[in-house]
Structures are given as structure tokens and as C-alpha cells.
XYZ file of C-alpha atoms in Angstrom:
447
model
C -18.242 -0.486 -79.710
C -21.225 2.374 -79.613
C -24.380 2.182 -81.498
C -23.749 3.952 -85.012
C -26.574 7.499 -85.000
C -30.274 6.880 -87.336
C -32.646 9.556 -88.451
C -35.684 8.219 -86.970
C -39.117 9.716 -88.887
C -42.323 9.552 -86.457
C -45.188 9.991 -88.435
C -48.443 11.420 -87.340
C -51.593 12.831 -87.875
C -51.080 15.608 -84.445
C -48.279 15.617 -81.864
C -49.710 18.470 -79.875
C -50.416 18.646 -76.121
C -51.765 15.629 -73.709
C -53.316 13.107 -75.197
C -51.595 9.872 -74.979
C -50.568 9.644 -78.184
C -48.638 12.260 -78.048
C -47.048 12.225 -74.857
C -46.184 8.340 -75.821
C -44.576 9.659 -78.805
C -42.294 11.714 -76.634
C -41.221 9.279 -73.932
C -40.138 7.395 -77.609
C -38.210 10.062 -78.719
C -36.747 11.296 -75.238
C -34.934 7.230 -75.036
C -33.845 7.590 -78.572
C -32.113 10.974 -78.484
C -30.477 9.258 -75.078
C -29.419 7.317 -77.250
C -28.072 8.824 -80.139
C -30.089 9.068 -82.328
C -32.041 12.190 -84.167
C -35.962 12.908 -84.139
C -38.029 14.293 -87.070
C -42.028 14.653 -87.227
C -44.592 14.583 -89.952
C -48.517 15.641 -88.940
C -51.652 17.808 -89.729
C -50.293 19.949 -86.833
C -47.782 20.367 -84.448
C -46.215 21.297 -81.314
C -42.360 20.113 -81.678
C -38.979 22.728 -83.158
C -39.488 23.776 -86.755
C -36.990 22.628 -87.621
C -37.386 19.492 -86.418
C -40.517 19.012 -88.154
C -43.077 18.268 -91.128
C -46.419 20.526 -91.055
C -49.112 19.044 -93.791
C -52.581 21.034 -92.898
C -54.493 17.231 -94.830
C -52.766 14.949 -92.289
C -55.034 16.858 -89.477
C -57.263 14.493 -88.587
C -60.221 17.193 -87.614
C -58.554 19.319 -91.212
C -62.348 20.159 -92.833
C -61.227 17.222 -96.340
C -60.965 14.513 -93.383
C -64.433 15.921 -91.075
C -66.325 15.100 -93.915
C -65.107 12.040 -95.556
C -65.065 10.399 -91.490
C -69.284 11.765 -91.264
C -69.299 10.132 -94.736
C -67.876 6.803 -94.178
C -68.824 6.060 -89.871
C -72.812 8.337 -90.069
C -73.891 6.373 -92.949
C -74.771 9.202 -94.405
C -75.496 8.441 -97.991
C -77.469 5.892 -98.005
C -78.557 4.706 -102.303
C -81.971 5.965 -101.845
C -84.263 6.952 -105.363
C -82.435 10.741 -105.364
C -78.687 8.697 -104.845
C -80.024 6.010 -107.610
C -80.676 9.165 -110.334
C -77.852 11.293 -109.770
C -75.781 8.045 -109.577
C -77.629 5.332 -112.503
C -73.985 3.746 -112.426
C -74.968 2.032 -108.590
C -78.409 1.677 -109.158
C -77.799 -0.522 -112.277
C -74.812 -2.441 -110.147
C -76.120 -2.567 -107.121
C -79.939 -4.283 -108.372
C -82.068 -4.240 -105.438
C -79.476 -3.919 -102.524
C -80.968 -0.149 -102.203
C -81.761 -0.261 -98.746
C -77.009 -1.422 -98.008
C -74.948 1.740 -97.169
C -71.955 2.341 -99.604
C -69.387 4.827 -100.150
C -70.650 7.153 -103.230
C -67.992 7.722 -106.335
C -66.629 10.884 -104.604
C -65.472 10.277 -101.805
C -63.314 7.206 -103.106
C -62.142 10.181 -105.632
C -61.266 12.608 -102.510
C -59.763 10.385 -100.399
C -57.487 9.257 -103.851
C -56.723 12.651 -104.617
C -55.793 13.589 -100.210
C -53.577 10.204 -100.021
C -51.313 11.237 -103.089
C -50.954 15.211 -102.004
C -49.799 13.530 -98.740
C -48.339 10.546 -99.741
C -45.636 12.946 -102.217
C -45.597 15.275 -98.518
C -43.798 12.042 -97.028
C -41.621 11.880 -99.537
C -40.741 15.395 -99.481
C -40.244 14.480 -95.270
C -38.416 11.535 -95.695
C -35.414 13.115 -98.342
C -35.421 16.615 -96.366
C -34.661 14.689 -92.870
C -32.729 12.330 -94.218
C -34.729 9.036 -92.839
C -33.958 6.079 -92.747
C -36.256 4.883 -89.687
C -39.934 5.159 -89.477
C -42.526 5.261 -86.696
C -45.965 5.519 -87.174
C -48.140 6.744 -84.715
C -51.729 5.126 -85.083
C -52.453 6.873 -87.849
C -52.314 3.250 -89.214
C -54.057 2.026 -86.304
C -56.929 3.986 -85.919
C -59.485 5.791 -89.063
C -59.951 8.490 -87.976
C -57.363 9.710 -91.187
C -58.297 8.058 -94.025
C -56.062 9.346 -96.735
C -53.538 9.641 -94.166
C -52.723 6.418 -92.894
C -53.339 4.662 -96.755
C -50.564 7.101 -98.589
C -48.807 5.592 -95.015
C -49.372 2.232 -96.434
C -47.873 3.081 -99.971
C -45.304 5.838 -98.841
C -43.511 1.754 -96.918
C -44.799 -0.078 -99.685
C -43.135 2.070 -102.271
C -39.675 2.786 -100.369
C -39.994 -0.898 -98.173
C -38.928 1.662 -95.135
C -38.246 0.021 -92.202
C -41.147 0.736 -90.134
C -42.207 0.430 -85.715
C -45.965 0.968 -85.885
C -46.687 2.350 -82.389
C -50.463 0.835 -81.575
C -52.549 1.899 -79.256
C -56.500 1.876 -79.906
C -57.530 -0.262 -82.914
C -61.120 0.678 -84.614
C -62.464 -2.299 -83.384
C -62.019 -1.325 -80.371
C -64.110 1.343 -80.982
C -68.610 1.622 -81.765
C -68.507 4.281 -83.941
C -66.707 2.426 -86.027
C -68.693 -0.414 -86.651
C -70.628 0.848 -89.237
C -68.995 1.677 -91.980
C -68.389 1.728 -95.615
C -64.432 1.321 -96.441
C -64.349 -1.369 -95.587
C -61.027 -2.164 -98.048
C -59.754 0.778 -96.301
C -59.492 -0.957 -92.892
C -58.771 -3.581 -94.252
C -55.091 -2.430 -96.264
C -54.254 0.331 -94.234
C -55.264 -0.357 -89.933
C -52.507 -2.077 -89.758
C -50.645 -3.008 -93.052
C -48.986 -6.326 -93.385
C -46.182 -5.063 -94.916
C -42.280 -7.011 -94.517
C -40.887 -4.403 -93.519
C -42.865 -3.073 -90.920
C -42.378 -4.074 -87.242
C -45.655 -4.298 -85.043
C -45.730 -2.244 -81.633
C -48.937 -2.511 -79.095
C -49.471 -1.414 -75.504
C -51.016 -4.269 -74.227
C -51.568 -7.940 -74.542
C -55.441 -8.189 -76.104
C -53.775 -6.213 -78.744
C -51.507 -7.963 -79.069
C -53.731 -11.623 -79.264
C -56.260 -9.296 -81.503
C -54.224 -8.148 -83.830
C -52.344 -11.761 -84.093
C -56.119 -13.325 -84.892
C -57.493 -10.772 -87.328
C -54.407 -10.487 -89.167
C -51.778 -13.206 -88.155
C -49.573 -10.590 -87.879
C -46.635 -11.161 -85.042
C -46.382 -7.861 -82.797
C -44.186 -6.997 -79.693
C -46.593 -5.918 -76.064
C -44.531 -2.920 -75.285
C -46.777 -0.857 -71.683
C -47.088 3.361 -71.533
C -44.127 4.633 -68.736
C -43.220 7.215 -67.504
C -39.935 7.924 -66.094
C -39.744 6.417 -62.719
C -35.925 6.889 -62.914
C -35.813 10.325 -61.476
C -38.977 11.413 -58.521
C -40.749 14.735 -59.808
C -38.993 18.015 -57.826
C -41.451 18.763 -55.116
C -43.878 20.571 -55.193
C -42.670 24.869 -55.925
C -44.234 28.022 -54.246
C -46.370 28.617 -57.789
C -48.093 25.731 -56.373
C -49.138 26.648 -53.171
C -52.778 28.700 -53.866
C -53.911 25.568 -56.212
C -56.086 23.931 -53.439
C -57.571 27.661 -53.430
C -57.765 28.966 -56.799
C -60.124 25.735 -57.953
C -62.166 26.582 -54.736
C -61.376 23.663 -52.405
C -62.124 24.989 -49.028
C -60.642 24.087 -45.320
C -61.652 20.698 -45.063
C -63.348 19.848 -48.485
C -60.878 16.335 -50.086
C -59.386 17.806 -53.225
C -60.673 14.384 -55.531
C -58.354 14.942 -58.554
C -60.742 13.344 -62.592
C -57.251 13.886 -64.890
C -58.818 12.369 -67.435
C -61.208 14.300 -70.613
C -65.420 14.165 -70.575
C -65.546 11.433 -72.852
C -68.622 8.753 -71.948
C -65.730 5.456 -72.063
C -63.969 8.007 -68.564
C -66.339 6.782 -66.970
C -67.015 10.307 -64.686
C -70.508 9.291 -62.889
C -68.882 6.841 -61.457
C -67.223 9.328 -59.263
C -69.579 11.748 -58.950
C -71.627 9.124 -57.375
C -68.515 8.240 -54.752
C -68.426 11.578 -53.626
C -71.761 12.014 -52.826
C -72.482 8.049 -51.413
C -68.897 9.125 -49.463
C -70.925 11.662 -47.431
C -67.360 13.663 -46.774
C -66.937 17.236 -48.162
C -65.647 16.926 -51.181
C -64.630 19.006 -54.724
C -63.964 16.705 -57.572
C -61.277 18.187 -60.351
C -61.534 17.621 -64.090
C -58.106 19.125 -65.325
C -59.017 18.316 -69.242
C -61.872 19.523 -71.812
C -64.200 17.134 -73.021
C -61.370 17.265 -76.613
C -62.902 16.384 -80.093
C -65.830 13.508 -79.152
C -68.700 16.644 -79.358
C -69.914 18.486 -75.624
C -73.386 16.028 -75.221
C -70.933 13.531 -72.364
C -69.805 17.263 -70.684
C -73.381 18.055 -70.642
C -74.787 14.392 -69.122
C -71.771 14.720 -66.432
C -72.938 18.218 -65.568
C -76.410 17.437 -65.133
C -75.646 14.106 -63.126
C -73.758 16.201 -60.254
C -76.813 18.338 -59.959
C -79.085 16.138 -59.339
C -76.816 14.577 -56.442
C -75.541 17.640 -55.386
C -71.918 16.784 -55.728
C -69.687 20.102 -57.279
C -67.492 19.235 -59.889
C -65.263 21.950 -61.204
C -63.916 21.999 -64.557
C -60.741 23.216 -64.029
C -59.195 22.812 -68.247
C -57.905 25.983 -68.898
C -55.853 26.427 -65.601
C -54.579 22.862 -66.785
C -52.317 23.100 -69.327
C -49.221 22.293 -71.085
C -47.186 24.471 -69.298
C -47.400 27.422 -66.518
C -48.602 30.895 -67.842
C -52.322 32.931 -67.220
C -55.562 32.207 -68.632
C -57.349 35.737 -70.651
C -58.576 37.129 -66.428
C -55.771 36.569 -65.077
C -55.170 32.613 -63.308
C -52.486 30.651 -62.963
C -52.595 28.362 -65.039
C -50.325 25.404 -63.583
C -49.458 21.701 -65.452
C -50.537 18.698 -64.818
C -47.631 17.209 -62.759
C -47.991 20.761 -61.064
C -52.456 19.365 -59.365
C -51.187 15.908 -58.913
C -49.385 16.218 -55.670
C -51.958 18.568 -54.197
C -55.036 15.758 -55.141
C -56.293 13.285 -51.731
C -57.525 10.966 -54.289
C -57.665 10.126 -58.520
C -60.066 9.249 -59.417
C -60.028 6.517 -62.688
C -63.635 4.825 -63.436
C -62.851 4.126 -66.931
C -64.777 1.323 -68.524
C -62.262 1.685 -71.604
C -58.241 2.559 -72.017
C -56.078 1.178 -74.546
C -53.520 1.242 -71.371
C -53.927 4.041 -68.730
C -51.227 7.042 -68.136
C -53.824 8.733 -65.834
C -53.610 5.674 -63.512
C -49.564 5.369 -64.413
C -49.450 9.556 -63.629
C -51.385 8.980 -60.114
C -48.870 6.313 -59.132
C -45.700 8.288 -60.625
C -46.639 11.479 -58.042
C -47.443 9.180 -55.294
C -51.207 9.844 -55.272
C -54.096 7.007 -53.503
C -55.841 6.108 -56.843
C -60.036 4.155 -57.553
C -59.580 2.271 -60.676
C -62.026 1.016 -62.481
C -61.493 -2.633 -63.407
C -61.258 -2.573 -66.877
C -59.827 -4.833 -69.271
C -56.170 -3.645 -69.577
C -55.900 -3.006 -65.694
C -56.993 -6.083 -64.710
C -54.989 -8.502 -67.677
C -51.492 -6.337 -67.565
C -51.683 -4.427 -64.553
C -53.058 -5.357 -61.268
C -50.936 -8.589 -61.045
C -48.008 -6.977 -61.266
C -49.270 -6.076 -57.949
C -50.049 -2.619 -57.503
C -52.443 -1.145 -54.699
C -55.960 0.772 -55.584
C -58.345 0.460 -54.138
C -60.907 -1.032 -57.174
C -64.163 -1.848 -58.249
C -66.079 -3.865 -61.171
C -67.638 -1.453 -62.705
C -70.455 0.046 -59.980
C -69.754 1.524 -56.610
C -69.734 -0.672 -53.476
C -70.422 -1.071 -49.813
C -67.021 -2.447 -50.147
C -65.614 0.331 -52.397
C -66.774 3.500 -50.098
C -65.556 1.685 -47.144
C -61.911 1.349 -48.231
C -62.303 4.977 -49.837
C -62.425 6.621 -46.757
C -59.698 4.591 -44.564
C -57.192 5.749 -47.539
C -58.442 8.621 -46.816
C -58.775 8.795 -43.338
C -54.789 7.126 -42.359
C -52.892 9.686 -44.786
C -49.929 6.564 -43.778
C -51.624 3.546 -45.093
C -52.200 5.653 -48.239
C -47.977 6.903 -48.052
C -47.149 3.211 -47.665
C -49.347 1.901 -51.301
C -47.465 4.900 -53.172
C -44.788 3.786 -52.573
C -45.330 0.773 -53.741
C -46.749 1.235 -56.204
C -43.698 3.791 -57.656
C -41.219 0.438 -57.094
C -43.392 -1.939 -59.408
C -43.345 1.653 -61.773
C -39.689 1.465 -61.501
C -39.162 -1.905 -62.686
C -42.394 -2.762 -64.921
C -43.141 0.417 -66.754
C -39.862 2.861 -66.440
C -38.254 4.264 -69.525
C -35.498 2.413 -68.919
C -37.863 -1.527 -69.453
C -37.828 1.123 -72.492
C -34.458 1.627 -73.365
C -34.069 -2.546 -73.883
C -36.938 -2.542 -76.138
C -36.854 -0.451 -77.942
C -33.135 -1.229 -78.588
C -34.190 -4.295 -79.334
C -37.040 -3.828 -81.895
C -34.380 -0.759 -83.261
C -32.340 -3.790 -84.243
C -34.628 -5.871 -85.632
C -36.055 -3.276 -88.305
C -31.915 -3.678 -89.582
C -31.326 -6.566 -89.186
C -29.034 -6.393 -86.753
C -27.829 -7.988 -83.424
C -28.492 -7.066 -79.865
């Protein structure tokens, strides 16, 4: 007897590009479709087929209205000053002597509620248009980058009782930028919500412990995955000039940093590594700064100049699809680039799981990794072989990197061992089993 097909509605602030949430959503959708289900998408920015998706601009976390709300919510930019007291005497009367604290301006509350109602109306339209039966919320009730969206989703589920899988990637308590705020009531209500029809999924075991201790919520751990059952194709003729296009000269090593340029990625460690190794090498960074500004990128550039290390920022030439830049240079995918790297550097201090680690394993590349907490708890115990360091580049780190660079056979043996481990623990087959189980739970069925 075959399982019935269901319409599954994915909801997030964005389904586009190569951010971790978009990539993992695509993997989940691929597995759901293999199981015979149909997938549909609701977001503020979306690159999925238009006949399967609904775009509501206010759901995007960088919409101007949402940007304004976030600035007020997390920067503490609206303090109850003398001027504020004169403009809002009702607040002054209530707050009495507590004028030094951060409070939420009434106009912000009104605007959040207006946007929440608008987005909720759009969610009803989405559910009716695509006859959605099950919701999968991708990080939109996890990290509070769009407060109206999270509140709208929460109220929509409360009003409809939709069977829901809340797929959590980054909680607000994991990010310092959200610690001081004037929206604690919103965070408590919707990030995450605790409703009876919601099944919670986290991507690592530390998150499972945290959501249990903070909210009394039971969750399932479903780690990030890749299709290790289908090895990547061999490099083709299109990619034969990658090293030259990135300025890697004959006799130089190619170190790849396959991440965005943001502070928690710890790119200074990769720069220091290149300097202290004392071998001819260039560090290539594949992604742009993203949504956290350019200050850290400037810091990395200055640090590299101080250490006389050559860094190549190649976000223009590393995109989702092959093509040509405006000035006629070849555009490569990240999958094109990985096989040509001599070493993948992954010196992050904080990660929700570690997509770049899995990608390096998938393309059978040697890896340098910082011993960030999730790696130590959920990945390293599986037996993966990598050059790892604990917060700083040590003499032993340098020694092991040199050994790997000078012994390709050892590097290949490590890579093959890592691939087989990942196939066992982080493959689509593993994901399929876990999604079947949680889907049955949502629908009150037996597996």
C-alpha cells in the first residue's frame, strides 16, 4: 500500500540563493517529492517556480519596513528621553521614574500589528490557493529577523490548527545582536511558538537541550545533509581554468574559504594560517558579506595586508549557476570550485551545524576546522578526519596542514573515510527516514 500524496507548504522569509536555510529547504523538498508529495513556497523573496510559490514582499527580512522595525527592536534606538516623554505623556505617566530603560514605541507596536495582519491574510490565500495540508516553517519562527512574519505564522497556526513542522536553524539566544531588545513579549510568543499542532525540528543536539530547558518543548534532531548516495560528477572542461581565473599561479596552493564574510566565520585564522605556513598560497573566499554589513570584510582585508597574504574575494564569479559576469569572466558554481582546492578552511567560531564541512566532505577535500561546539558534539565523535584547532592556530596545526599538503595519498585516504561516514550519518537516505517519521507523527499515522 502506497502512502497518499500531500501538499506541503514551506514558509520562510526567503527561498533564494545559497544561504543555509534555502539550501536545506531544497534538500527537504527533494526528499518530500521523492516520497510523492508536492511542495509549495511562501516567502518575501523566492526563486522557485512561480506556479508553486507565492511572494509577499513584507515577508522578506530586508524589506524597508522590516529593516526599520529591526533597528528599533534590537539597537535600543528609542530610549524614553525627555523629548520622548513630551511626545508621549501617556508613557511618561506609566513609566514614572524608569525613564532610562528601553521601551517599545507605540507606533512600532501598531506597525508590527498592521504588518502581521497583512501577512496573515496572505498566508490564508497561500493555503487556499495551493490546498496546503502540512506546513514546514523554515527558521521564520526561530530567528526574529521578521517579527510580523513570525507573529503572523503563529496566529495562523493557532487559528487553523495546521499540522506543522517548525524547522529551526538559528535561535535568537544564540546571537548576541538579539540579546538587548524591546520585543521580549514577541520573542516569547512566536520565537518559537509552543502550539499543540507544531512538531519541532532542530539541527543539532545542543539546540534540542536548549529548547527543552527554555520552553519545555520536545524536539527531534535532523542534521543538515547532502546527497552522499549520489557522488558529485568529475570536473569537466568548463572548469579547467578555475585556478588561473582566480589568480592561482603555477606552484601555488589554493585554499578555499567557502563561506560568507561575517565575523563568526573566523576568517582571520585562515589568513594567519597562510602566513605562518610559509608556502606559496592564495586564499579564495567564495561568498560576499551578506546581510551583516561590510565592516568585517574591511577588517579581513586590512589584516591580510598587515600579514602580506593575498586574498581573492570571488563572490562575483561564484554563483548559483554558470554564466558570465558583466565584464565577461566565467561564473562558476561552488560545486565547480571545490574539486580544485588544495585545502578547505572552515575556522568558524559558531555554526548551527556546518554545511561547508559537509560540502568539503562531499567533494573529498581535506579540511581545516575550528573546534566549534556543534562540531565537537555532533560531528567529530562520528570519527571524521580533519585538521582541527581549538580557538587558535598552533604549531601542531601548522605541522599537520603541511603534512596533508605534502602527502596527497594521506589526504585522499582521509577524504574517502570521511565520505563513507557522511554517507552513513548525513545522507538523503537518513533524511528520508526521519521525514517519513515526523510526517506520520504530524498526521497521526503509524510509520
